[in-house]
Tab-separated table of C-alpha atoms and ligand atoms in Angstrom:
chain	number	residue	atom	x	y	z
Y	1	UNK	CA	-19.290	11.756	-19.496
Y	2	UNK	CA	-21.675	10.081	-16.587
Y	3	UNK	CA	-18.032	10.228	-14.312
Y	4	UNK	CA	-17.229	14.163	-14.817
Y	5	UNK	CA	-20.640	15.149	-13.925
Y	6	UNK	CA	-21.048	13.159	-10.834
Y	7	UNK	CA	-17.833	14.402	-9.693
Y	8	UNK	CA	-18.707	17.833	-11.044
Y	9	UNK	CA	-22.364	17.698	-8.532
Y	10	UNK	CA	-19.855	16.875	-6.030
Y	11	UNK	CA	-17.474	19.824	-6.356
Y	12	UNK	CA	-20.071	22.231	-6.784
Y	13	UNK	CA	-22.379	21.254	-3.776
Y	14	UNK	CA	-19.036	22.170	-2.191
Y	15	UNK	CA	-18.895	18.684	-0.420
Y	16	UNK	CA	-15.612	17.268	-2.771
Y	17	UNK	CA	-12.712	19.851	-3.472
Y	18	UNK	CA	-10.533	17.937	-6.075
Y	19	UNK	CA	-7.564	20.772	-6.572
Y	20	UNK	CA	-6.463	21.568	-9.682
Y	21	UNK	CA	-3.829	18.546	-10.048
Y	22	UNK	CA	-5.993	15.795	-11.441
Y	23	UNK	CA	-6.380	15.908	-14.909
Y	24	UNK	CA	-8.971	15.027	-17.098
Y	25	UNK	CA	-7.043	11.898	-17.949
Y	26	UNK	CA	-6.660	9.968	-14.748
Y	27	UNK	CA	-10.187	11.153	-13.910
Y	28	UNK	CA	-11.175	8.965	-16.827
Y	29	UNK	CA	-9.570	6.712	-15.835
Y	30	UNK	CA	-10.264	5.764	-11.915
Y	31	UNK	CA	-13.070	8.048	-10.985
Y	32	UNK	CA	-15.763	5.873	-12.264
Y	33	UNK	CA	-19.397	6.678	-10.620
Y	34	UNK	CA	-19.322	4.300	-8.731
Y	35	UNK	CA	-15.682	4.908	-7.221
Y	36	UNK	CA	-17.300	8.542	-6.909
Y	37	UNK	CA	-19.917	7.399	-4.753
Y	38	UNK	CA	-17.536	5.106	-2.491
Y	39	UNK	CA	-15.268	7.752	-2.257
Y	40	UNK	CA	-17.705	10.228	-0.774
Y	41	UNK	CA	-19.201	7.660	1.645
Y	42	UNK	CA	-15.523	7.310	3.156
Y	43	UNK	CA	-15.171	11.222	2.988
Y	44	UNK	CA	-18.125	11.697	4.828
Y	45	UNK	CA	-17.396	9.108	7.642
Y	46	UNK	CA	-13.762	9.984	8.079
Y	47	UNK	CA	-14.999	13.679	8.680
Y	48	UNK	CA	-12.294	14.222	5.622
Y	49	UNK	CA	-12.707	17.663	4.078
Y	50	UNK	CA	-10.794	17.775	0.737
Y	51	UNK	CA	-8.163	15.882	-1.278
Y	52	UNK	CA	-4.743	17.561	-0.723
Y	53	UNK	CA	-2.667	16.548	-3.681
Y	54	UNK	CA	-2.019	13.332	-5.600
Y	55	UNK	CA	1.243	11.596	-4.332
Y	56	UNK	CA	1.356	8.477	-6.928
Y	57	UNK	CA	0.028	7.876	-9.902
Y	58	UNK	CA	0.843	3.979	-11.388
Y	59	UNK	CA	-0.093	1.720	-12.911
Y	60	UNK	CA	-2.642	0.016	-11.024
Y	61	UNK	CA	-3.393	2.522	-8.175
Y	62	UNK	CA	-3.272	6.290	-7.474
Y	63	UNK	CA	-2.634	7.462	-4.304
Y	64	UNK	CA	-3.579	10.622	-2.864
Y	65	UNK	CA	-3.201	12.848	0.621
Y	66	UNK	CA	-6.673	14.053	1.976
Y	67	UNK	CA	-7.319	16.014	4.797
Y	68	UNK	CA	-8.253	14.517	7.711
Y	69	UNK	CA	-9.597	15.553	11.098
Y	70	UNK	CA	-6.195	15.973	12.716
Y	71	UNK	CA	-3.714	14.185	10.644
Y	72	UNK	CA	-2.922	13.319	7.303
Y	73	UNK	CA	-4.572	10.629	5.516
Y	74	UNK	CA	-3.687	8.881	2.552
Y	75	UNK	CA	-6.342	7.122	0.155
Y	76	UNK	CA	-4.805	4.716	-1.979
Y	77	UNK	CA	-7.367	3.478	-4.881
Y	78	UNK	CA	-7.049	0.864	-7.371
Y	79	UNK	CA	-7.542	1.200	-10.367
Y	80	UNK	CA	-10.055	-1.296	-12.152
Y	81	UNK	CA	-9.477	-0.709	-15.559
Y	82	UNK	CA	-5.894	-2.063	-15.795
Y	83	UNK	CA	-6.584	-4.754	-13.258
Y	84	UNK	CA	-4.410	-8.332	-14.321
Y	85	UNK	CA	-6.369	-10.734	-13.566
Y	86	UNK	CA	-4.186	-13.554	-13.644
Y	87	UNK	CA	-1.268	-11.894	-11.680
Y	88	UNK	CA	-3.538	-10.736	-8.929
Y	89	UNK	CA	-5.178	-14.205	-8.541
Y	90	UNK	CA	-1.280	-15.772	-7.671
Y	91	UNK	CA	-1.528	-13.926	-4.808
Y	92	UNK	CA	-4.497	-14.379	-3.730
Y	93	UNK	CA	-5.338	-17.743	-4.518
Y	94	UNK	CA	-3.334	-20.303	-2.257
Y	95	UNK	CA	-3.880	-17.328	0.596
Y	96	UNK	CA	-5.767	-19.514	3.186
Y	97	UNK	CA	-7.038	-16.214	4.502
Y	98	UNK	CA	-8.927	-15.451	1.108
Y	99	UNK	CA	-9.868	-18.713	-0.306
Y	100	UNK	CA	-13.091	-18.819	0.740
Y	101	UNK	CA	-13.666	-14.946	-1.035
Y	102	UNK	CA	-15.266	-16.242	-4.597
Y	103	UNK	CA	-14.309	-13.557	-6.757
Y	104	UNK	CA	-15.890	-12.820	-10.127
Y	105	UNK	CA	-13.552	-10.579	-12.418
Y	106	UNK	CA	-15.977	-7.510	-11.124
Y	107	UNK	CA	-15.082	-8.082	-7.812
Y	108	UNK	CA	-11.799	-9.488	-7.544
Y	109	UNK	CA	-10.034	-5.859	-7.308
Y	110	UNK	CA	-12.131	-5.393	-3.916
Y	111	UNK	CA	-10.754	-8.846	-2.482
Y	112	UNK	CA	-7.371	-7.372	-3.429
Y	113	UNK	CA	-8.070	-3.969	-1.476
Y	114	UNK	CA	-9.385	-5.995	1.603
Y	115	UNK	CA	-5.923	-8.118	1.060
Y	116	UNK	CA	-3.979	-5.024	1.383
Y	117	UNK	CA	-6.180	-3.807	4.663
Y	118	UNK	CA	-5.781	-7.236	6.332
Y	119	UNK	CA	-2.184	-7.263	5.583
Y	120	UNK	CA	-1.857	-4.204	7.092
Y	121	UNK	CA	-3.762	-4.589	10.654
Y	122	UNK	CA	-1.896	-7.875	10.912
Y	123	UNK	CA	1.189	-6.077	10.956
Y	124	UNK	CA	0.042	-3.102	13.160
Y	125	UNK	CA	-0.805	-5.982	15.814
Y	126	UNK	CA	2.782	-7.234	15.655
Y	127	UNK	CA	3.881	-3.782	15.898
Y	128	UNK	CA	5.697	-3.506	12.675
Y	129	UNK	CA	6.003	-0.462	11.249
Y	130	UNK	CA	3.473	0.058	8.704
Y	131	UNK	CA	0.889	2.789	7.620
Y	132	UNK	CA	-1.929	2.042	10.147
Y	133	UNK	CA	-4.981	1.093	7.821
Y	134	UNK	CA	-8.173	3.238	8.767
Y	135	UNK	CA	-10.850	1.938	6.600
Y	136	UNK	CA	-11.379	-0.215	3.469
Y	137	UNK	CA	-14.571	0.341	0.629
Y	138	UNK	CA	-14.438	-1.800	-2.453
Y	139	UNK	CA	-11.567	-0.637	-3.993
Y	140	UNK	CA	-10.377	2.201	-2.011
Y	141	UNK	CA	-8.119	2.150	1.161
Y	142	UNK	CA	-7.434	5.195	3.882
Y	143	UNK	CA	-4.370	4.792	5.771
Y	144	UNK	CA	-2.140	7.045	8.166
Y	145	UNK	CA	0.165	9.510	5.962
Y	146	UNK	CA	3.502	8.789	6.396
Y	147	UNK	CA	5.590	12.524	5.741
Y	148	UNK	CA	5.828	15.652	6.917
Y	149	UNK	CA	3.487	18.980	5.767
Y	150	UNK	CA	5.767	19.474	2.877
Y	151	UNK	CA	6.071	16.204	1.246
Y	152	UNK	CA	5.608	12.286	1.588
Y	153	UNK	CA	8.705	10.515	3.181
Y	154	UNK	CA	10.930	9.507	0.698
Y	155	UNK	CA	10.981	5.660	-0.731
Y	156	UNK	CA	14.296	3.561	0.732
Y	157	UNK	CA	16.117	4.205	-2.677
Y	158	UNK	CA	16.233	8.030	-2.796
Y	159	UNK	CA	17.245	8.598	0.626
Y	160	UNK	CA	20.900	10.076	1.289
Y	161	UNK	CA	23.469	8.169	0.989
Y	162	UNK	CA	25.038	8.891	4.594
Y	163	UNK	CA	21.387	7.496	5.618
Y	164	UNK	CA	20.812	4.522	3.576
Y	165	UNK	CA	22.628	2.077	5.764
Y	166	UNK	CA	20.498	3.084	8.377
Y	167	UNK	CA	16.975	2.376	6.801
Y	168	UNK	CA	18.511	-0.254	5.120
Y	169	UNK	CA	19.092	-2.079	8.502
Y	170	UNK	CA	15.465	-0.907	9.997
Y	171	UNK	CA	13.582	-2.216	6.620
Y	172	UNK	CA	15.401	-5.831	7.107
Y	173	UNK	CA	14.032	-5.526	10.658
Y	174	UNK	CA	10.700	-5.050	10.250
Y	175	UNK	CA	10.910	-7.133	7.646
Y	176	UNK	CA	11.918	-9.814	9.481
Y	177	UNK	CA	9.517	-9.474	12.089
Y	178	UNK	CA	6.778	-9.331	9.064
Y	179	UNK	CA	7.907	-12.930	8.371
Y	180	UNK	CA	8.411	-14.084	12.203
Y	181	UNK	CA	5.371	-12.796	13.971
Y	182	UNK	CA	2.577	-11.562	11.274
Y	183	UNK	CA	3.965	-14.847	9.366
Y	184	UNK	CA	3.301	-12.462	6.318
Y	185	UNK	CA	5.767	-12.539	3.457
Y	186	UNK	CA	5.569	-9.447	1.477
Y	187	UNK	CA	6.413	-10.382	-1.910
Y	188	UNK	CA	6.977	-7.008	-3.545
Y	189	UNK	CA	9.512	-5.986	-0.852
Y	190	UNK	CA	12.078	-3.828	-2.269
Y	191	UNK	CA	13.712	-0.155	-1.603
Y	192	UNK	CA	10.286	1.180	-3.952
Y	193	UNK	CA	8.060	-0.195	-1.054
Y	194	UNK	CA	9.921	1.431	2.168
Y	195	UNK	CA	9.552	4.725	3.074
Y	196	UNK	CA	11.565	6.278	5.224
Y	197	UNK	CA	10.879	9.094	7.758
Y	198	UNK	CA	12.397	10.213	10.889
Y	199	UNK	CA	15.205	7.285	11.082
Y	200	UNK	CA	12.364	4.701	11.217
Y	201	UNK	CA	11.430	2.286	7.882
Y	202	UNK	CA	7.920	1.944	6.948
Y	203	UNK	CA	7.116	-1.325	4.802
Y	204	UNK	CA	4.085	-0.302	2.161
Y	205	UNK	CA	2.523	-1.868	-0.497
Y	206	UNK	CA	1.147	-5.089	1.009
Y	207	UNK	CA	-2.012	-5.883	-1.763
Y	208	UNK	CA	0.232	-9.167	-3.148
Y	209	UNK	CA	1.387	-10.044	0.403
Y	210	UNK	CA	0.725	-13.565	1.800
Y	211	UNK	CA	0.135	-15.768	4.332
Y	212	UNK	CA	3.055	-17.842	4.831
Y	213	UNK	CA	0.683	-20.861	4.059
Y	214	UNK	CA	0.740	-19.737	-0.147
Y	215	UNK	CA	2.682	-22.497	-1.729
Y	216	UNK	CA	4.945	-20.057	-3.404
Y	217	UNK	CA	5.646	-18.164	-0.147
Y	218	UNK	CA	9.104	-19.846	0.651
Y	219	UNK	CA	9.862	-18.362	-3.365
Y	220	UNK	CA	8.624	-15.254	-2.687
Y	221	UNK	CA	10.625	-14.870	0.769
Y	222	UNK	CA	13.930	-15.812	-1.580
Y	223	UNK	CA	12.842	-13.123	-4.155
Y	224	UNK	CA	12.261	-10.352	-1.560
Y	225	UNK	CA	15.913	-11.294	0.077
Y	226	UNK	CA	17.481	-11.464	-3.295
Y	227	UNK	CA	16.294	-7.773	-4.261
Y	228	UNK	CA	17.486	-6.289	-1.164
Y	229	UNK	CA	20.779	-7.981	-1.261
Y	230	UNK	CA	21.103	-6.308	-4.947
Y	231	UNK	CA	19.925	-3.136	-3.935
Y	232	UNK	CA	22.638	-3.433	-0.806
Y	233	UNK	CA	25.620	-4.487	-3.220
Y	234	UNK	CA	24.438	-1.573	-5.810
Y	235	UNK	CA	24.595	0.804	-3.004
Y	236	UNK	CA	27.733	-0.443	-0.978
Y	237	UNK	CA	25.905	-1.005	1.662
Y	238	UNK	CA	26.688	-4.334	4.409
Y	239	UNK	CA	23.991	-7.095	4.299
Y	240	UNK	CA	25.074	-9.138	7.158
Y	241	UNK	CA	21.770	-9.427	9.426
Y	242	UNK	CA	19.920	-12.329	10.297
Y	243	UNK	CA	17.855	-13.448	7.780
Y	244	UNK	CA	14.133	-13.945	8.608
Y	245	UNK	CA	12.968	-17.735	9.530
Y	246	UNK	CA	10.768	-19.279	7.428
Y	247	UNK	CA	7.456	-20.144	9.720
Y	248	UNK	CA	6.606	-23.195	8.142
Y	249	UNK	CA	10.520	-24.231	9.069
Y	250	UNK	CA	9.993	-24.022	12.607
Y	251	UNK	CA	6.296	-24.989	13.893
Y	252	UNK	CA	3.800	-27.124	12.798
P	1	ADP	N1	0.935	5.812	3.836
P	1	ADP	C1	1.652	6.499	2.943
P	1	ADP	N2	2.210	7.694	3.286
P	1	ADP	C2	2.922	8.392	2.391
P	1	ADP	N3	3.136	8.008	1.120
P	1	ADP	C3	2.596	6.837	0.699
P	1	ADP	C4	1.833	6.022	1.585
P	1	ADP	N4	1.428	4.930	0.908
P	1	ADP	C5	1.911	5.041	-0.337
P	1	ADP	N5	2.629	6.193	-0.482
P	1	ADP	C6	3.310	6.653	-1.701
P	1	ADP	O1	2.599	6.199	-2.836
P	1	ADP	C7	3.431	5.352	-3.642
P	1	ADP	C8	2.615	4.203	-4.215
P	1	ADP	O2	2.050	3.432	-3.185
P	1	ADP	P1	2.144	1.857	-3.183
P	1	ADP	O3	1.335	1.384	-2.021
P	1	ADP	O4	3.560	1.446	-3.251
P	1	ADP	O5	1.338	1.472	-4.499
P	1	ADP	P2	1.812	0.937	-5.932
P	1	ADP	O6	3.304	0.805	-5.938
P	1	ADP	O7	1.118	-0.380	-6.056
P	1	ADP	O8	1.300	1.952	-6.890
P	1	ADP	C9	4.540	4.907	-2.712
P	1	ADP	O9	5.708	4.609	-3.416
P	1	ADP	C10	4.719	6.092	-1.799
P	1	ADP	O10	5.551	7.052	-2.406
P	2	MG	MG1	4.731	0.326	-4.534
């Protein structure tokens, strides 16, 4: 009741313009007070005007466009009712980056937003071609959209066939260069968490990402090869690039 009435003071002071598209349901659900309240102090900093329409709804995050000063913005917010505990803790636990980040159950979801942010800017400094992160409050992160007015770009395994090979080859590449330079291993990586727009591959999704320093990383490297190689052999497609180096298998 508290949640619909402080995002009600919001939309009627004119300051919040939620369209039509959210329901009362995944209000419920994600737009606690206090996610109300972090949401607006990221609205009001980021000069953004209104959210523009919902472009994901899972499990454990929604993800919306917003309106930004010149270019589309995407806020991505997790959820914290439906947070796993244990599974988010793998990741982050054994993360040299995020040891030292004590995290209660309360606060663990924000360590896992900051995850995702710092996963990202590490990237953007290797220039690999991710959303470029813009900001990060407690469980809520603003990123560059990746699409066109119409619609988002489309996710590696719905593009065109006479395409696929193509952003096939350019999500092993940045892929690879993930591993090599940002010595980030992605651990999710499959054709759900590459978009595709404009011939160029966009790698997404980077909350469970790790340092190549997490004891399971080498694992999680295999996995990530072993769903794209069964998403290329579902799709006909040739798999015969040069697999990423391990970094642990070549300095220290
Ligand atoms: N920067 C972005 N630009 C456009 N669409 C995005 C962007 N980030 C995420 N999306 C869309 O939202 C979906 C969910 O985002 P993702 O980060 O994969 O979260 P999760 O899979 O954990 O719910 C993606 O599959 C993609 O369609
Ligand atoms: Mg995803």
């Amino acid at each position: 009741m508290e949640d619909k009435s402080a995002l009600k003071q919001l939309i009627d002071r004119d300051e919040f313009n939620f369209n039509e598209f959210i329901d009362e349901k995944t209000e419920g659900l994600v737009f606690d007070k206090r996610t109300l309240d972090n949401i607006y102090t990221l609205f009001k900093q980021f000069n953004i005007k209104y959210v523009d329409y919902p472009i994901s709804s899972g499990k454990e995050s929604l993800v919306f466009k917003v309106e930004g000063e010149k270019k589309g913005v995407v806020m991505k917010i997790f959820k914290t009712s439906t947070l796993r505990f244990q599974h988010i803790n793998d990741y982050i636990d054994g993360d040299p980056r995020f040891a030292k980040q004590r995290k209660s159950r309360g606060s663990l979801i924000f360590v896992w937003a900051r995850k995702e942010y710092a996963n990202l800017l590490e990237c953007r400094k290797f220039d690999i071609r991710t959303p470029e992160p813009m900001a990060v409050e407690k469980n809520i992160i603003l990123m560059s959209y990746i699409g066109d007015r119409r619609s988002p770009a489309k996710k590696l395994k719905d593009v065109n066939e006479q395409d696929m090979q193509l952003y096939f080859n350019a999500s092993m590449n940045e892929y690879r260069k993930m591993v090599e330079k940002a010595k980030i291993i992605h651990a999710d990586f499959s054709e759900y968490n590459v978009l595709c727009y404009r011939k160029k591959s966009y790698i997404i999704d980077m909350g469970q990402a790790v340092s190549y320093k997490h004891p399971k990383a080498k694992d999680f490297l295999v996995r990530d090869m072993n769903n794209m190689k069964a998403f290329a052999k579902r799709n006909g497609l040739e798999f015969n690039l040069d697999e990423p180096v391990f970094p642990g298998e070549i300095d220290e």
